[in-house]
Short mmCIF file of C-alpha atoms in Angstrom, two decimals:
data_model
loop_
_atom_site.label_atom_id
_atom_site.label_comp_id
_atom_site.label_asym_id
_atom_site.label_seq_id
_atom_site.Cartn_x
_atom_site.Cartn_y
_atom_site.Cartn_z
CA UNK B 1 -9.71 5.13 46.80
CA UNK B 2 -6.42 7.02 47.28
CA UNK B 3 -4.58 4.63 44.98
CA UNK B 4 -7.22 5.06 42.25
CA UNK B 5 -7.09 8.85 42.62
CA UNK B 6 -3.29 8.90 42.25
CA UNK B 7 -3.51 6.77 39.12
CA UNK B 8 -6.16 9.03 37.65
CA UNK B 9 -4.21 12.24 38.33
CA UNK B 10 -0.95 10.84 36.97
CA UNK B 11 -2.77 9.17 34.04
CA UNK B 12 -1.34 5.79 34.95
CA UNK B 13 -2.97 2.68 33.47
CA UNK B 14 -5.50 0.97 35.67
CA UNK B 15 -4.41 -2.24 37.35
CA UNK B 16 -4.92 -5.20 35.12
CA UNK B 17 -8.38 -6.62 35.46
CA UNK B 18 -9.47 -4.10 38.09
CA UNK B 19 -11.99 -2.29 35.87
CA UNK B 20 -13.13 -5.07 33.67
CA UNK B 21 -12.92 -8.00 36.05
CA UNK B 22 -12.21 -11.53 34.86
CA UNK B 23 -12.27 -12.16 31.12
CA UNK B 24 -15.41 -13.47 29.55
CA UNK B 25 -15.13 -16.68 27.57
CA UNK B 26 -17.82 -16.42 24.90
CA UNK B 27 -18.89 -19.74 23.35
CA UNK B 28 -19.70 -20.28 19.69
CA UNK B 29 -23.45 -20.16 20.34
CA UNK B 30 -23.13 -16.49 21.38
CA UNK B 31 -20.95 -15.22 18.50
CA UNK B 32 -21.41 -17.69 15.62
CA UNK B 33 -17.87 -17.59 14.19
CA UNK B 34 -16.74 -21.00 12.92
CA UNK B 35 -13.10 -21.97 12.53
CA UNK B 36 -13.57 -22.58 8.80
CA UNK B 37 -14.15 -18.82 8.38
CA UNK B 38 -10.45 -18.37 9.09
CA UNK B 39 -7.93 -18.60 6.29
CA UNK B 40 -6.12 -21.91 5.83
CA UNK B 41 -2.89 -20.23 6.91
CA UNK B 42 -4.38 -18.96 10.17
CA UNK B 43 -5.80 -22.40 10.96
CA UNK B 44 -2.48 -24.14 10.29
CA UNK B 45 -0.43 -21.66 12.33
CA UNK B 46 -2.70 -21.83 15.39
CA UNK B 47 -3.03 -25.63 15.24
CA UNK B 48 0.74 -26.11 14.86
CA UNK B 49 1.44 -23.89 17.88
CA UNK B 50 -1.22 -25.57 20.00
CA UNK B 51 -0.02 -29.06 19.06
CA UNK B 52 3.47 -27.98 20.19
CA UNK B 53 2.04 -27.11 23.63
CA UNK B 54 1.65 -23.35 23.22
CA UNK B 55 -1.41 -21.11 23.45
CA UNK B 56 -2.43 -19.57 20.14
CA UNK B 57 -5.30 -17.23 19.23
CA UNK B 58 -6.42 -15.25 16.20
CA UNK B 59 -6.55 -11.65 17.42
CA UNK B 60 -7.26 -8.07 16.51
CA UNK B 61 -9.07 -6.78 13.47
CA UNK B 62 -9.78 -10.22 12.01
CA UNK B 63 -11.96 -11.21 14.98
CA UNK B 64 -13.66 -7.80 14.97
CA UNK B 65 -14.41 -8.01 11.24
CA UNK B 66 -15.76 -11.55 11.50
CA UNK B 67 -18.17 -10.40 14.20
CA UNK B 68 -19.29 -7.59 11.89
CA UNK B 69 -19.83 -10.00 9.00
CA UNK B 70 -16.87 -8.63 7.04
CA UNK B 71 -14.27 -10.86 5.38
CA UNK B 72 -10.86 -10.02 6.94
CA UNK B 73 -8.00 -9.05 4.64
CA UNK B 74 -5.43 -10.75 6.86
CA UNK B 75 -5.14 -12.73 10.08
CA UNK B 76 -2.85 -12.09 13.04
CA UNK B 77 -1.99 -14.66 15.71
CA UNK B 78 -0.94 -14.10 19.33
CA UNK B 79 0.85 -16.79 21.34
CA UNK B 80 2.86 -17.39 24.49
CA UNK B 81 5.69 -18.83 22.37
CA UNK B 82 8.74 -16.59 21.97
CA UNK B 83 9.72 -15.39 18.46
CA UNK B 84 12.58 -17.90 18.43
CA UNK B 85 10.22 -20.76 19.32
CA UNK B 86 7.77 -19.71 16.62
CA UNK B 87 10.55 -19.44 14.05
CA UNK B 88 11.77 -22.92 15.00
CA UNK B 89 8.31 -24.42 14.31
CA UNK B 90 7.86 -22.91 10.85
CA UNK B 91 10.48 -23.41 8.18
CA UNK B 92 9.17 -20.54 6.02
CA UNK B 93 9.29 -17.78 8.60
CA UNK B 94 11.41 -14.79 9.59
CA UNK B 95 11.77 -12.62 12.70
CA UNK B 96 11.36 -8.91 12.02
CA UNK B 97 11.03 -5.67 14.01
CA UNK B 98 13.17 -3.60 16.34
CA UNK B 99 10.74 -1.93 18.72
CA UNK B 100 8.86 -5.21 19.18
CA UNK B 101 9.93 -8.43 17.48
CA UNK B 102 7.33 -10.40 15.56
CA UNK B 103 7.41 -13.40 13.22
CA UNK B 104 6.10 -13.51 9.67
CA UNK B 105 5.03 -17.04 8.78
CA UNK B 106 4.55 -17.70 5.06
CA UNK B 107 1.77 -20.13 4.20
CA UNK B 108 1.62 -20.33 0.42
CA UNK B 109 0.66 -16.84 -0.83
CA UNK B 110 -0.48 -15.84 2.67
CA UNK B 111 1.66 -14.24 5.40
CA UNK B 112 0.52 -14.68 9.00
CA UNK B 113 1.89 -12.21 11.56
CA UNK B 114 2.62 -13.99 14.85
CA UNK B 115 3.29 -11.96 18.01
CA UNK B 116 4.29 -13.09 21.47
CA UNK B 117 2.00 -11.85 24.27
CA UNK B 118 3.32 -8.45 25.33
CA UNK B 119 4.09 -7.82 28.98
CA UNK B 120 2.81 -5.08 31.25
CA UNK B 121 6.24 -3.44 31.64
CA UNK B 122 6.80 -0.91 28.87
CA UNK B 123 10.38 -0.55 27.70
CA UNK B 124 12.37 2.56 26.86
CA UNK B 125 10.46 5.82 26.19
CA UNK B 126 11.51 9.23 24.91
CA UNK B 127 10.88 12.55 26.67
CA UNK B 128 7.35 12.88 25.30
CA UNK B 129 6.36 9.41 26.50
CA UNK B 130 6.52 7.58 23.17
CA UNK B 131 7.58 3.92 23.38
CA UNK B 132 10.97 3.47 21.70
CA UNK B 133 11.70 -0.15 22.63
CA UNK B 134 9.30 -2.82 23.87
CA UNK B 135 10.42 -6.42 23.86
CA UNK B 136 8.78 -7.30 27.16
CA UNK B 137 6.80 -10.54 27.00
CA UNK B 138 3.98 -11.44 29.36
CA UNK B 139 0.60 -13.07 29.83
CA UNK B 140 -2.51 -13.06 27.66
CA UNK B 141 -4.18 -10.65 30.11
CA UNK B 142 -1.24 -8.23 29.94
CA UNK B 143 -1.29 -8.46 26.15
CA UNK B 144 -5.01 -7.62 26.06
CA UNK B 145 -4.38 -4.56 28.23
CA UNK B 146 -1.60 -3.37 25.90
CA UNK B 147 -3.83 -3.36 22.80
CA UNK B 148 -5.27 -0.08 21.58
CA UNK B 149 -9.08 -0.39 21.40
CA UNK B 150 -11.49 -2.77 23.10
CA UNK B 151 -12.83 -4.00 19.74
CA UNK B 152 -9.29 -5.08 18.80
CA UNK B 153 -8.63 -6.96 22.05
CA UNK B 154 -10.65 -10.10 21.30
CA UNK B 155 -8.92 -13.52 21.22
CA UNK B 156 -10.45 -16.26 19.07
CA UNK B 157 -9.49 -19.85 19.86
CA UNK B 158 -10.03 -22.04 16.76
CA UNK B 159 -9.73 -25.28 18.75
CA UNK B 160 -13.01 -24.77 20.63
CA UNK B 161 -14.39 -21.79 18.63
CA UNK B 162 -14.55 -19.56 21.72
CA UNK B 163 -13.70 -15.87 22.14
CA UNK B 164 -11.82 -14.52 25.16
CA UNK B 165 -12.90 -10.93 25.95
CA UNK B 166 -10.97 -8.99 28.63
CA UNK B 167 -12.35 -5.50 27.93
CA UNK B 168 -15.97 -5.95 26.85
CA UNK B 169 -15.01 -5.54 23.22
CA UNK B 170 -17.97 -7.62 22.11
CA UNK B 171 -20.30 -5.17 23.85
CA UNK B 172 -18.61 -2.20 22.15
CA UNK B 173 -18.85 -3.87 18.74
CA UNK B 174 -22.59 -4.29 19.19
CA UNK B 175 -22.85 -0.65 20.32
CA UNK B 176 -20.66 0.45 17.34
CA UNK B 177 -18.39 2.37 19.68
CA UNK B 178 -14.62 2.78 19.60
CA UNK B 179 -13.15 2.81 23.12
CA UNK B 180 -9.49 3.17 24.07
CA UNK B 181 -8.11 0.68 26.58
CA UNK B 182 -6.55 2.52 29.53
CA UNK B 183 -6.02 6.28 29.81
CA UNK B 184 -6.34 7.81 26.30
CA UNK B 185 -3.85 10.64 26.93
CA UNK B 186 -1.20 8.21 28.14
CA UNK B 187 -1.86 5.83 25.27
CA UNK B 188 -1.56 8.65 22.70
CA UNK B 189 1.73 9.75 24.23
CA UNK B 190 3.03 6.18 24.03
CA UNK B 191 2.15 6.02 20.32
CA UNK B 192 0.66 9.13 18.66
CA UNK B 193 -0.30 7.14 15.57
CA UNK B 194 -3.14 5.66 17.65
CA UNK B 195 -5.01 8.92 17.02
CA UNK B 196 -4.88 8.26 13.27
CA UNK B 197 -5.99 4.68 13.80
CA UNK B 198 -8.97 5.88 15.84
CA UNK B 199 -10.08 8.11 12.98
CA UNK B 200 -9.54 5.44 10.33
CA UNK B 201 -11.36 2.70 12.22
CA UNK B 202 -14.28 4.95 13.14
CA UNK B 203 -14.74 6.04 9.52
CA UNK B 204 -14.19 2.57 8.08
CA UNK B 205 -16.49 0.75 10.50
CA UNK B 206 -19.08 3.50 10.91
CA UNK B 207 -18.38 3.59 14.67
CA UNK B 208 -18.65 6.55 17.00
CA UNK B 209 -15.49 7.40 18.94
CA UNK B 210 -16.11 7.26 22.68
CA UNK B 211 -15.99 10.79 24.12
CA UNK B 212 -13.11 10.03 26.52
CA UNK B 213 -11.19 8.54 23.61
CA UNK B 214 -11.99 11.40 21.22
CA UNK B 215 -11.57 14.44 23.49
CA UNK B 216 -7.72 14.46 23.80
CA UNK B 217 -7.09 13.98 20.06
CA UNK B 218 -7.14 17.60 18.89
CA UNK B 219 -4.95 18.85 21.75
CA UNK B 220 -2.37 16.08 21.20
CA UNK B 221 -2.23 16.23 17.38
CA UNK B 222 1.07 18.10 17.66
CA UNK B 223 2.73 14.85 18.81
CA UNK B 224 2.44 13.53 15.26
CA UNK B 225 4.96 16.08 14.01
CA UNK B 226 7.72 14.11 15.73
CA UNK B 227 6.78 10.83 14.05
CA UNK B 228 9.02 9.52 11.24
CA UNK B 229 7.84 10.70 7.80
CA UNK B 230 7.83 7.13 6.47
CA UNK B 231 5.50 5.97 9.26
CA UNK B 232 3.09 8.85 8.64
CA UNK B 233 3.11 8.06 4.93
CA UNK B 234 2.20 4.44 5.67
CA UNK B 235 -0.70 5.59 7.85
CA UNK B 236 -1.88 7.95 5.10
CA UNK B 237 -1.94 5.04 2.67
CA UNK B 238 -4.04 3.00 5.10
CA UNK B 239 -6.52 5.89 5.27
CA UNK B 240 -6.65 6.24 1.48
CA UNK B 241 -6.92 2.49 0.85
CA UNK B 242 -9.47 1.78 3.58
CA UNK B 243 -12.38 1.70 1.14
CA UNK B 244 -13.75 4.81 2.87
CA UNK B 245 -11.11 7.36 1.87
CA UNK B 246 -13.38 10.42 1.72
CA UNK B 247 -14.94 9.66 5.11
CA UNK B 248 -11.47 9.10 6.61
CA UNK B 249 -10.07 12.38 5.32
CA UNK B 250 -13.18 14.28 6.38
CA UNK B 251 -12.99 12.84 9.88
CA UNK B 252 -9.25 13.51 9.99
CA UNK B 253 -9.98 17.18 9.41
CA UNK B 254 -12.98 17.26 11.77
CA UNK B 255 -10.92 15.85 14.63
CA UNK B 256 -8.16 18.42 14.11
CA UNK B 257 -5.54 15.97 12.84
CA UNK B 258 -4.96 17.01 9.23
CA UNK B 259 -2.95 20.10 10.10
CA UNK B 260 -0.88 18.21 12.67
CA UNK B 261 0.04 15.21 10.55
CA UNK B 262 -0.65 16.15 6.94
CA UNK B 263 -0.88 19.95 6.45
CA UNK B 264 -1.25 19.54 2.69
CA UNK B 265 -4.53 17.71 3.21
CA UNK B 266 -6.01 20.92 4.61
CA UNK B 267 -5.57 22.42 1.16
CA UNK B 268 -6.82 19.27 -0.58
CA UNK B 269 -9.94 19.01 1.58
CA UNK B 270 -10.63 22.72 1.32
CA UNK B 271 -10.69 22.52 -2.45
CA UNK B 272 -12.67 19.29 -2.59
CA UNK B 273 -15.82 21.02 -1.41
CA UNK B 274 -15.84 23.12 -4.62
CA UNK B 275 -14.08 20.72 -6.95
CA UNK B 276 -15.42 17.28 -7.81
CA UNK B 277 -12.09 15.97 -9.16
CA UNK B 278 -10.70 14.77 -5.82
CA UNK B 279 -14.03 13.34 -4.72
CA UNK B 280 -14.36 11.42 -8.00
CA UNK B 281 -10.81 10.08 -7.60
CA UNK B 282 -11.41 8.89 -4.03
CA UNK B 283 -14.77 7.35 -4.91
CA UNK B 284 -13.11 5.48 -7.77
CA UNK B 285 -10.41 4.20 -5.41
CA UNK B 286 -13.01 3.09 -2.87
CA UNK B 287 -14.87 1.16 -5.58
CA UNK B 288 -11.66 -0.62 -6.63
CA UNK B 289 -10.91 -1.53 -3.00
CA UNK B 290 -14.40 -2.97 -2.52
CA UNK B 291 -14.10 -4.97 -5.76
CA UNK B 292 -10.62 -6.17 -4.70
CA UNK B 293 -9.05 -4.72 -7.85
CA UNK B 294 -5.42 -3.51 -7.81
CA UNK B 295 -4.70 0.06 -6.72
CA UNK B 296 -1.90 2.24 -8.08
CA UNK B 297 -0.61 4.34 -5.19
CA UNK B 298 1.23 6.60 -7.63
CA UNK B 299 -2.01 7.25 -9.52
CA UNK B 300 -3.88 8.00 -6.29
CA UNK B 301 -1.25 10.47 -5.10
CA UNK B 302 -1.24 12.10 -8.53
CA UNK B 303 -4.97 12.80 -8.17
CA UNK B 304 -4.59 14.26 -4.68
CA UNK B 305 -1.86 16.68 -5.72
CA UNK B 306 -3.05 17.46 -9.24
CA UNK B 307 -5.10 20.53 -8.35
CA UNK B 308 -2.04 22.23 -6.85
CA UNK B 309 0.05 21.25 -9.88
CA UNK B 310 -2.62 22.46 -12.32
CA UNK B 311 -3.10 25.81 -10.59
CA UNK B 312 0.64 26.43 -10.51
CA UNK B 313 0.92 25.31 -14.15
CA UNK B 314 -1.73 27.74 -15.31
CA UNK B 315 -0.18 30.60 -13.30
CA UNK B 316 3.25 30.01 -14.86
CA UNK B 317 1.79 29.95 -18.36
CA UNK B 318 -0.06 33.20 -17.62
CA UNK B 319 3.34 34.71 -16.79
CA UNK B 320 4.58 33.77 -20.26
CA UNK B 321 6.20 30.38 -19.62
CA UNK B 322 5.77 27.72 -22.35
CA UNK B 323 3.43 24.81 -21.47
CA UNK B 324 5.92 21.95 -20.97
CA UNK B 325 8.56 23.89 -19.00
CA UNK B 326 5.73 25.44 -16.98
CA UNK B 327 4.35 22.00 -16.10
CA UNK B 328 7.77 20.72 -15.07
CA UNK B 329 8.30 23.73 -12.82
CA UNK B 330 4.83 23.37 -11.31
CA UNK B 331 5.52 19.71 -10.50
CA UNK B 332 8.81 20.58 -8.83
CA UNK B 333 7.20 23.35 -6.76
CA UNK B 334 4.36 21.13 -5.48
CA UNK B 335 6.68 18.22 -4.69
CA UNK B 336 8.95 20.53 -2.72
CA UNK B 337 5.94 21.67 -0.68
CA UNK B 338 4.68 18.19 0.17
CA UNK B 339 8.18 17.00 1.12
CA UNK B 340 7.80 19.17 4.22
CA UNK B 341 4.92 16.88 5.29
CA UNK B 342 6.15 13.45 4.27
CA UNK B 343 8.60 12.15 1.69
CA UNK B 344 6.81 10.18 -1.04
CA UNK B 345 8.90 7.10 -1.88
CA UNK B 346 10.52 7.24 -5.31
CA UNK B 347 8.62 4.18 -6.56
CA UNK B 348 5.41 6.20 -6.23
CA UNK B 349 6.67 9.67 -7.14
CA UNK B 350 8.04 8.47 -10.50
CA UNK B 351 4.61 7.17 -11.51
CA UNK B 352 2.97 10.35 -10.25
CA UNK B 353 5.24 12.59 -12.35
CA UNK B 354 4.84 10.45 -15.48
CA UNK B 355 1.06 10.68 -15.27
CA UNK B 356 1.21 14.46 -14.94
CA UNK B 357 3.68 14.85 -17.82
CA UNK B 358 1.42 12.81 -20.11
CA UNK B 359 -1.55 15.16 -19.85
CA UNK B 360 -0.41 17.76 -22.47
CA UNK B 361 0.39 14.93 -24.89
CA UNK B 362 -3.27 13.96 -25.20
CA UNK B 363 -3.81 17.18 -27.16
CA UNK B 364 -1.31 16.07 -29.82
CA UNK B 365 -3.36 13.96 -32.25
CA UNK B 366 -1.63 14.33 -35.61
CA UNK B 367 0.87 12.32 -37.60
CA UNK B 368 2.59 9.48 -35.79
CA UNK B 369 2.46 11.07 -32.35
CA UNK B 370 -0.71 9.24 -31.16
CA UNK B 371 0.80 5.88 -32.21
CA UNK B 372 4.07 6.56 -30.37
CA UNK B 373 2.28 7.93 -27.33
CA UNK B 374 0.08 4.87 -26.98
CA UNK B 375 3.19 2.68 -26.71
CA UNK B 376 4.32 4.44 -23.51
CA UNK B 377 4.30 2.16 -20.42
CA UNK B 378 2.15 4.58 -18.37
CA UNK B 379 -0.23 5.43 -21.19
CA UNK B 380 -3.21 3.62 -19.67
CA UNK B 381 -2.74 5.30 -16.29
CA UNK B 382 -2.45 8.67 -18.02
CA UNK B 383 -5.64 7.98 -19.99
CA UNK B 384 -7.55 7.02 -16.84
CA UNK B 385 -6.33 10.27 -15.28
CA UNK B 386 -7.57 12.19 -18.33
CA UNK B 387 -10.97 10.50 -17.97
CA UNK B 388 -11.20 11.72 -14.37
CA UNK B 389 -10.37 15.24 -15.49
CA UNK B 390 -13.12 15.07 -18.10
CA UNK B 391 -15.65 13.77 -15.56
CA UNK B 392 -14.81 16.78 -13.39
CA UNK B 393 -15.35 19.13 -16.35
CA UNK B 394 -11.68 20.07 -16.70
CA UNK B 395 -11.22 18.84 -20.29
CA UNK B 396 -13.78 18.02 -23.04
CA UNK B 397 -15.34 14.56 -22.87
CA UNK B 398 -14.87 14.39 -26.65
CA UNK B 399 -11.10 14.19 -26.08
CA UNK B 400 -11.53 11.08 -23.91
CA UNK B 401 -13.90 9.54 -26.47
CA UNK B 402 -11.38 10.16 -29.26
CA UNK B 403 -8.58 8.39 -27.38
CA UNK B 404 -10.88 5.53 -26.35
CA UNK B 405 -11.84 4.98 -30.00
CA UNK B 406 -8.21 5.29 -31.08
CA UNK B 407 -7.17 2.51 -28.68
CA UNK B 408 -9.90 0.15 -29.91
CA UNK B 409 -9.66 0.89 -33.64
CA UNK B 410 -7.60 -0.81 -36.35
CA UNK B 411 -5.07 1.12 -38.43
CA UNK B 412 -7.67 2.43 -40.91
CA UNK B 413 -9.96 3.58 -38.09
CA UNK B 414 -7.08 5.33 -36.37
CA UNK B 415 -6.04 7.15 -39.54
CA UNK B 416 -9.66 8.27 -39.98
CA UNK B 417 -9.69 9.67 -36.44
CA UNK B 418 -6.48 11.61 -37.11
CA UNK B 419 -7.94 12.94 -40.36
CA UNK B 420 -11.10 14.01 -38.53
CA UNK B 421 -8.99 16.08 -36.12
CA UNK B 422 -7.36 17.81 -39.10
CA UNK B 423 -10.78 18.59 -40.58
CA UNK B 424 -11.92 20.07 -37.27
CA UNK B 425 -8.86 22.29 -37.16
CA UNK B 426 -9.48 23.41 -40.75
CA UNK B 427 -5.91 22.63 -41.81
CA UNK B 428 -3.41 19.80 -41.42
CA UNK B 429 -0.88 20.04 -38.65
CA UNK B 430 2.07 22.18 -39.57
CA UNK B 431 5.16 20.16 -40.36
CA UNK B 432 8.36 20.92 -38.52
CA UNK B 433 10.80 22.79 -40.75
CA UNK B 434 14.15 21.07 -41.10
CA UNK B 435 17.34 23.04 -40.90
CA UNK B 436 19.21 23.22 -44.24
CA UNK B 437 22.25 21.00 -44.38
CA UNK B 438 25.44 22.99 -44.07
CA UNK B 439 27.51 22.95 -47.26
CA UNK B 440 31.09 21.73 -46.89
CA UNK B 441 33.71 24.44 -47.09
CA UNK B 442 36.10 24.54 -50.04
CA UNK B 443 38.99 22.21 -49.56
CA UNK B 444 37.13 19.86 -47.15
CA UNK B 445 37.26 16.17 -47.89
CA UNK B 446 34.38 14.90 -50.01
#
């Protein structure tokens, strides 16, 4: 009793196996997951490791998703083989990671992430308790205890189609409940990003967050401010590309995390209630994720930040600035603001800026300008962005229809569309006046 009390007061992890008892080995008849539901790469990796005398299990989200009847996007494998031993078995593999080394095994187009069972001894931490280095290897039981949520701590053995469950994860999946393994406060201090994962998984799976897991989140959101900007950006992308982006962002705000990790999202979410543009953009992204169509991250970020750019753009024009310089200044101002939250990688920010800069060009529909504009590499992305603006009532739908017809038409049809714009305006577009050529001075060479 005294030992348990001390652990509870100091928020130390419970002794392995003391709360949950021995692991349950769940046979196929009780879960119904067959080995042929795994990818070919996952089957080959586990069988190769087992044939070499090692233990090997499919773990984490793949097992959880299979139990929920969802097709996993990727498969992770856990083993008692060291990274060097795994790398030796697979010619197309590489060891990566600093905080904890893992092996990426390439099987055709598929990459299988293979991790060695983590040990119970946590490596170096910083002053706030965050794990900085952790290359301690251990047993399967220790590895299960080190995982974040019970629903992610299931081990599937393809050889006999059984599931090893140390923390009653199967029970929590059936109850649709997200439960942290160990003391939530301690686990959040070890890795604050676990709070973001809790929100994302709960929204994505439609699970309720267990009260003990949920309660410390708001008071520990400040820990996220010390996380590297690149890591927070990666977690934001996972939220946005989860297929449930709106639900994730709403839950992020409801749990008090948006201001701690992504202050700009407070503004975005505040406006979304009165503005359908962001909601339409996120719904469109969710539909593409569900249909397994490609997603442009630059396009998605452009939609999230557009309202701030547009408001600033309009304000600068109201102060007398010309449209194009005003737009460029508005873009620079908004990007400077969001850089305080997380730095958007250049490969995404370039696309984002190009899409914004294209929007005024859709109003220019005379002469050769529509033909030249349509040859731009980002034209299609800019047009899709324009269509979203029209759906939100920001620009006339007739403008989108005109450009859609222009793309599909032949040369005669396109010329007719341009002529129709002139007729609507009541006069042809004014030609640019050329400067008169300067006459040569007397005595200059002819």
